[in-house]
Coordinates of C-alpha atoms and ligand atoms in Angstrom, one line a residue:
M1 CA 71.6 216.1 199.9
S2 CA 73.9 214.5 196.9
S3 CA 76.6 212.6 198.6
L4 CA 78.6 212.3 195.1
T5 CA 82.0 213.7 194.3
K6 CA 81.9 216.6 192.2
L7 CA 83.3 216.8 188.6
K8 CA 83.3 219.0 186.2
L9 CA 83.0 218.1 183.1
L10 CA 84.2 220.6 179.9
I11 CA 82.7 220.0 177.1
A12 CA 84.8 220.7 173.5
A13 CA 82.6 222.2 171.1
P14 CA 83.5 221.9 168.1
R15 CA 83.2 218.1 168.3
G16 CA 81.2 215.3 166.8
F17 CA 79.9 214.7 163.6
C18 CA 81.3 217.1 160.5
A19 CA 79.7 218.5 157.2
G20 CA 81.4 215.1 155.9
V21 CA 80.0 212.7 157.7
D22 CA 76.5 214.1 157.6
R23 CA 76.8 213.7 154.3
A24 CA 77.8 210.3 154.2
I25 CA 75.0 209.3 156.4
R26 CA 72.5 211.2 154.6
I27 CA 73.5 209.2 151.5
V28 CA 73.1 206.1 152.8
E29 CA 69.8 206.7 153.8
L30 CA 68.6 208.5 150.7
A31 CA 69.9 205.4 148.3
I32 CA 67.7 203.3 151.0
E33 CA 64.3 205.4 150.6
R34 CA 65.3 205.8 147.2
L35 CA 66.5 202.2 145.5
G36 CA 65.1 200.5 148.4
A37 CA 66.9 198.0 151.3
P38 CA 69.0 196.1 151.0
V39 CA 72.4 199.2 149.8
Y40 CA 75.8 197.7 149.7
V41 CA 78.3 199.7 151.6
R42 CA 82.2 199.8 150.4
H43 CA 84.1 199.9 153.7
E44 CA 82.4 201.4 156.9
I45 CA 80.3 204.4 155.8
V46 CA 82.2 206.3 158.3
H47 CA 84.4 204.6 161.2
N48 CA 81.8 204.3 163.8
R49 CA 80.2 201.1 165.4
F50 CA 77.1 202.8 166.3
V51 CA 76.4 204.8 162.8
V52 CA 77.0 201.2 161.1
D53 CA 74.7 199.2 163.2
A54 CA 72.0 202.1 163.5
L55 CA 72.1 202.2 159.2
K56 CA 72.1 197.9 159.0
A57 CA 68.9 198.3 160.5
K58 CA 67.9 200.5 157.9
G59 CA 68.7 198.6 155.4
A60 CA 72.5 198.9 154.4
V61 CA 74.8 196.3 153.9
F62 CA 78.7 196.7 154.8
V63 CA 81.5 194.6 152.6
E64 CA 85.1 195.4 152.5
E65 CA 84.9 194.7 148.7
L66 CA 82.9 195.2 146.0
E67 CA 83.4 192.3 145.0
D68 CA 81.4 191.1 147.6
V69 CA 78.8 193.2 146.4
P70 CA 76.1 190.8 143.9
D71 CA 74.9 191.7 141.0
G72 CA 72.4 194.4 140.6
A73 CA 72.6 195.8 143.6
P74 CA 73.2 199.7 144.7
V75 CA 76.8 200.2 146.4
V76 CA 78.3 203.0 148.7
F77 CA 81.4 204.3 149.0
S78 CA 82.0 205.3 152.1
A79 CA 83.6 208.9 153.3
H80 CA 87.1 207.6 153.5
G81 CA 87.6 208.1 149.2
V82 CA 88.5 205.1 146.6
P83 CA 91.1 204.1 144.7
K84 CA 90.0 204.9 141.0
S85 CA 90.1 201.5 140.0
V86 CA 86.2 200.7 142.6
P87 CA 84.3 203.1 140.3
A88 CA 85.7 201.7 136.9
E89 CA 84.9 197.7 138.4
A90 CA 81.8 199.2 139.3
E91 CA 80.9 200.6 136.0
A92 CA 82.5 197.4 134.3
R93 CA 80.2 195.5 136.1
G94 CA 77.1 197.6 135.6
L95 CA 76.5 198.0 139.3
D96 CA 74.7 201.3 140.7
Y97 CA 77.1 203.3 142.7
L98 CA 76.8 206.3 144.4
D99 CA 80.4 208.2 146.1
A100 CA 80.2 209.2 149.6
T101 CA 83.9 210.4 149.4
C102 CA 83.9 213.7 151.1
P103 CA 84.2 216.3 149.1
L104 CA 87.8 217.5 151.4
V105 CA 88.9 214.1 150.2
S106 CA 88.1 214.1 146.3
K107 CA 89.9 218.0 146.5
V108 CA 93.0 216.2 147.4
H109 CA 92.7 213.1 144.6
S110 CA 92.2 216.0 142.2
Q111 CA 94.8 218.2 143.2
A112 CA 97.0 214.6 142.8
E113 CA 95.6 214.2 139.1
R114 CA 96.9 217.2 138.2
L115 CA 100.1 217.2 139.7
V116 CA 101.0 214.0 138.1
A117 CA 99.3 215.4 135.1
A118 CA 102.1 218.5 135.4
G119 CA 104.6 215.4 135.9
R120 CA 105.3 215.8 139.5
H121 CA 106.0 213.6 142.2
I122 CA 104.1 213.9 144.7
L123 CA 105.1 213.0 148.6
F124 CA 102.2 212.4 150.3
V125 CA 101.9 213.1 154.9
G126 CA 99.3 210.3 155.6
H127 CA 99.2 207.1 158.0
R128 CA 100.1 204.0 155.9
G129 CA 97.1 201.5 155.1
H130 CA 94.5 203.9 156.3
P131 CA 91.5 203.9 154.1
E132 CA 92.2 207.7 152.8
V133 CA 95.6 207.2 152.1
I134 CA 94.5 203.9 149.5
G135 CA 91.8 205.4 147.8
T136 CA 94.4 209.1 147.4
F137 CA 97.6 206.8 145.9
G138 CA 94.9 204.7 144.1
Q139 CA 94.1 208.2 142.2
V140 CA 97.4 208.2 139.8
P141 CA 99.7 205.6 138.4
K142 CA 101.5 203.8 140.9
G143 CA 105.3 205.1 141.3
R144 CA 104.1 208.2 141.1
M145 CA 103.2 209.1 144.6
T146 CA 105.5 208.3 147.5
L147 CA 103.9 207.9 151.9
V148 CA 105.9 210.4 154.4
E149 CA 104.8 209.2 158.0
T150 CA 107.3 210.5 159.8
V151 CA 109.9 213.1 160.0
A152 CA 112.7 210.9 159.9
D153 CA 110.9 209.2 156.4
V154 CA 111.8 213.0 154.9
A155 CA 115.7 212.2 155.4
A156 CA 115.6 208.8 154.1
L157 CA 114.1 210.1 150.3
A158 CA 115.9 209.5 147.9
P159 CA 113.5 211.4 144.7
E160 CA 114.9 211.0 141.5
E161 CA 114.1 214.5 140.2
P162 CA 114.4 216.4 143.5
D163 CA 113.3 219.6 141.7
N164 CA 109.9 218.4 140.5
L165 CA 108.0 217.3 143.8
A166 CA 105.0 217.9 145.4
F167 CA 103.0 217.7 148.2
L168 CA 99.7 216.2 149.6
T169 CA 98.3 215.1 153.2
Q170 CA 96.0 213.2 154.6
T171 CA 92.9 215.3 156.0
T172 CA 92.3 213.9 159.7
L173 CA 95.8 214.4 160.7
S174 CA 98.0 216.1 163.6
V175 CA 98.2 220.0 162.5
D176 CA 101.1 219.7 165.0
D177 CA 103.1 216.6 163.6
T178 CA 102.0 217.6 159.8
A179 CA 103.4 220.9 160.8
E180 CA 106.8 219.6 161.6
I181 CA 107.2 217.4 158.2
I182 CA 105.9 220.0 156.0
A183 CA 109.1 221.7 157.4
A184 CA 111.6 219.3 157.3
L185 CA 110.5 218.4 153.6
K186 CA 110.8 222.6 152.5
R187 CA 114.1 222.4 153.9
R188 CA 115.4 219.2 152.5
F189 CA 113.4 220.2 148.9
P190 CA 113.1 224.1 148.9
N191 CA 111.5 223.9 145.3
I192 CA 108.7 221.3 146.5
H193 CA 105.6 222.5 145.7
G194 CA 102.4 222.6 147.9
P195 CA 99.4 223.3 149.0
R196 CA 99.4 226.6 151.5
G197 CA 99.1 225.2 154.5
E198 CA 98.7 220.9 154.3
D199 CA 95.0 219.4 153.5
I200 CA 94.2 218.8 157.0
C201 CA 90.0 219.6 156.9
Y202 CA 88.6 222.1 159.2
A203 CA 86.5 219.2 161.2
T204 CA 90.3 217.8 162.2
S205 CA 91.8 221.0 162.9
N206 CA 88.9 222.5 165.0
R207 CA 88.3 219.8 167.1
Q208 CA 92.1 219.4 168.1
S209 CA 92.4 223.1 168.7
A210 CA 89.6 222.7 171.0
V211 CA 91.0 219.8 173.2
K212 CA 94.3 221.7 173.4
A213 CA 91.9 224.7 174.7
I214 CA 90.3 222.8 176.6
A215 CA 93.6 219.9 178.1
P216 CA 95.3 222.2 180.1
L217 CA 91.9 222.9 182.2
C218 CA 91.3 219.3 182.6
D219 CA 92.8 216.4 184.8
A220 CA 91.5 214.1 182.2
M221 CA 90.5 214.3 178.8
L222 CA 87.9 211.4 177.1
V223 CA 88.2 211.3 173.5
I224 CA 84.3 209.7 172.1
G225 CA 85.9 207.7 169.1
A226 CA 86.3 204.4 167.1
P227 CA 90.1 202.8 167.3
N228 CA 90.2 202.9 163.6
S229 CA 89.0 206.7 163.7
S230 CA 91.9 208.4 162.6
N231 CA 91.1 212.0 163.9
S232 CA 89.8 210.7 167.0
L233 CA 92.7 209.6 167.4
R234 CA 94.7 212.5 166.6
L235 CA 92.3 214.1 169.9
V236 CA 93.7 211.6 171.9
E237 CA 97.4 212.9 171.2
A238 CA 96.3 216.5 170.9
A239 CA 95.2 216.3 174.8
E240 CA 98.1 214.1 176.6
R241 CA 100.7 216.8 174.3
A242 CA 98.2 219.4 176.3
G243 CA 99.2 217.8 179.6
A244 CA 96.2 215.7 180.2
R245 CA 96.0 211.8 180.7
A246 CA 93.6 211.0 177.6
M247 CA 91.5 208.1 177.1
L248 CA 89.5 207.3 173.6
V249 CA 85.9 205.5 174.5
Q250 CA 83.5 204.1 172.4
R251 CA 80.1 204.6 174.8
G252 CA 79.6 204.8 178.0
R253 CA 80.0 201.8 179.8
D254 CA 83.5 202.4 178.3
V255 CA 84.4 204.8 181.2
D256 CA 86.9 203.8 183.6
F257 CA 86.2 204.6 187.2
G258 CA 89.3 203.9 188.3
W259 CA 90.9 205.3 185.8
L260 CA 89.0 208.6 187.1
E261 CA 90.3 208.1 190.1
G262 CA 91.3 211.9 192.0
V263 CA 89.7 213.2 188.8
S264 CA 87.6 217.0 189.0
T265 CA 87.9 217.8 185.8
L266 CA 87.4 216.0 182.9
G267 CA 87.5 217.2 179.9
L268 CA 84.6 215.6 176.8
T269 CA 84.9 215.8 173.1
A270 CA 84.2 213.6 170.5
G271 CA 85.7 213.2 167.0
A272 CA 83.9 213.6 163.6
S273 CA 82.1 210.5 163.5
A274 CA 80.5 210.0 166.7
P275 CA 77.4 211.1 167.2
E276 CA 76.0 213.0 169.6
L277 CA 74.2 210.9 171.7
L278 CA 77.3 208.9 172.7
V279 CA 78.5 212.3 174.4
R280 CA 74.8 212.5 176.2
E281 CA 75.0 208.3 176.5
V282 CA 78.9 209.2 178.4
V283 CA 77.6 212.3 180.2
D284 CA 74.9 210.2 181.8
R285 CA 77.4 207.2 182.5
L286 CA 79.6 210.2 185.0
A287 CA 76.3 211.2 186.7
E288 CA 75.9 207.5 188.2
R289 CA 79.1 208.4 189.9
Y290 CA 79.4 212.3 189.9
A291 CA 77.5 215.1 190.6
V292 CA 78.0 216.6 187.5
D293 CA 78.6 220.1 186.2
E294 CA 79.2 220.2 182.5
E295 CA 80.5 223.8 180.6
Q296 CA 81.0 223.9 177.0
V297 CA 84.0 225.8 176.0
E298 CA 83.3 226.8 172.2
T299 CA 86.4 227.6 170.2
A300 CA 84.9 228.0 167.0
R301 CA 81.8 227.8 165.3
E302 CA 81.2 225.7 161.8
Q303 CA 78.9 226.3 159.2
M304 CA 79.8 224.1 156.9
V305 CA 77.5 221.7 154.5
F306 CA 78.1 219.9 152.1
K307 CA 76.0 219.3 148.6
L308 CA 74.7 216.0 148.1
P309 CA 75.5 213.6 144.6
R310 CA 73.5 215.4 141.7
E311 CA 71.4 212.3 141.6
L312 CA 69.9 212.9 145.2
Q313 CA 69.9 216.6 145.6
A314 CA 66.0 216.2 144.2
A315 CA 65.1 214.1 147.5
Ligands
0CM1 O1 89.7 209.2 158.4 P1 89.2 209.0 159.6 O2 89.8 207.5 160.1 O3 89.0 210.2 160.6 O4 87.6 208.6 159.1 P2 86.4 209.2 160.6 O5 85.3 208.2 160.0 O6 86.7 208.6 161.2 O7 85.6 210.5 160.4 C1 85.2 210.6 159.9 C2 85.9 211.0 157.8 C3 87.0 211.4 156.8 C4 87.2 211.0 155.6
SF4_2 FE1 85.4 215.3 155.4 FE2 87.2 216.0 157.4 FE3 85.2 214.8 158.2 FE4 86.8 213.5 157.1 S1 86.7 214.6 158.7 S2 84.7 213.3 156.5 S3 87.5 215.5 155.2 S4 85.0 217.4 157.5

């Protein structure tokens, strides 16, 4: 008989890769197949080191700026999107580029352009410094968009034309925090124009809902994801707010058995950029110390698939 302590493991579904991540990785793989290595990628294609390392092994070279791409080399832009200046510079240099921006991020880009063309000033709800925020700000001329990170920021706004505002949001925010910020915006600026809800994507909101369903049943929760992955960090917060201790881990060896002391029911999920093989790795690591009883808790089914860019569709 096994002497291992029992551990009930509730695994969230949906978890892990979303349609935008699948598409972005496929774009890099196909570019390497079609054009040959090396294919340059501007910024981590998605925020996950294991995805990045796997693509490096296939011939991708990751750089932060376009100026680090040599003349004549093909380049892919990451799923998070880029300011308009980036494809413009690539064109000016005659670089062959592919855009792996998630279509749900591109949708926000076009809304931003349209709103500014209609003369509105945009209040953009997002996290300062995140590449998606930098990319979306880069769709419109300087001064036409203002960042709002918190409810307190809303109170401090002093727009020139308070009746001519619109709001948009980053795709990977906390559903609950964003609802509060939008409510504050609508209270202060009753004529503000905005999307029906917000621009948080289906994958972000489904993964948060799954965590909220599981966390109250758990003593603790592990979220697989990278420290620079916004959607993964939001899952840690969602679990904590739902009453579970929560921790972000990048892979199996990050599991801290000391931290798990006294835990009899553990929740497990993965951010939109974390591959499923890491979920298996974490479960295997847990099985070194516990008699793990796995159960999948499904709160939604996802069937979203995004088309590849036209240049790659024939492949
Ligand atoms: O935006 P975030 O930091 O969550 O990016 P990610 O690469 O972890 O997840 C997928 C995406 C996008 C856009
Ligand atoms: Fe697109 Fe959402 Fe996935 Fe980001 S998390 S790549 S916005 S589907």
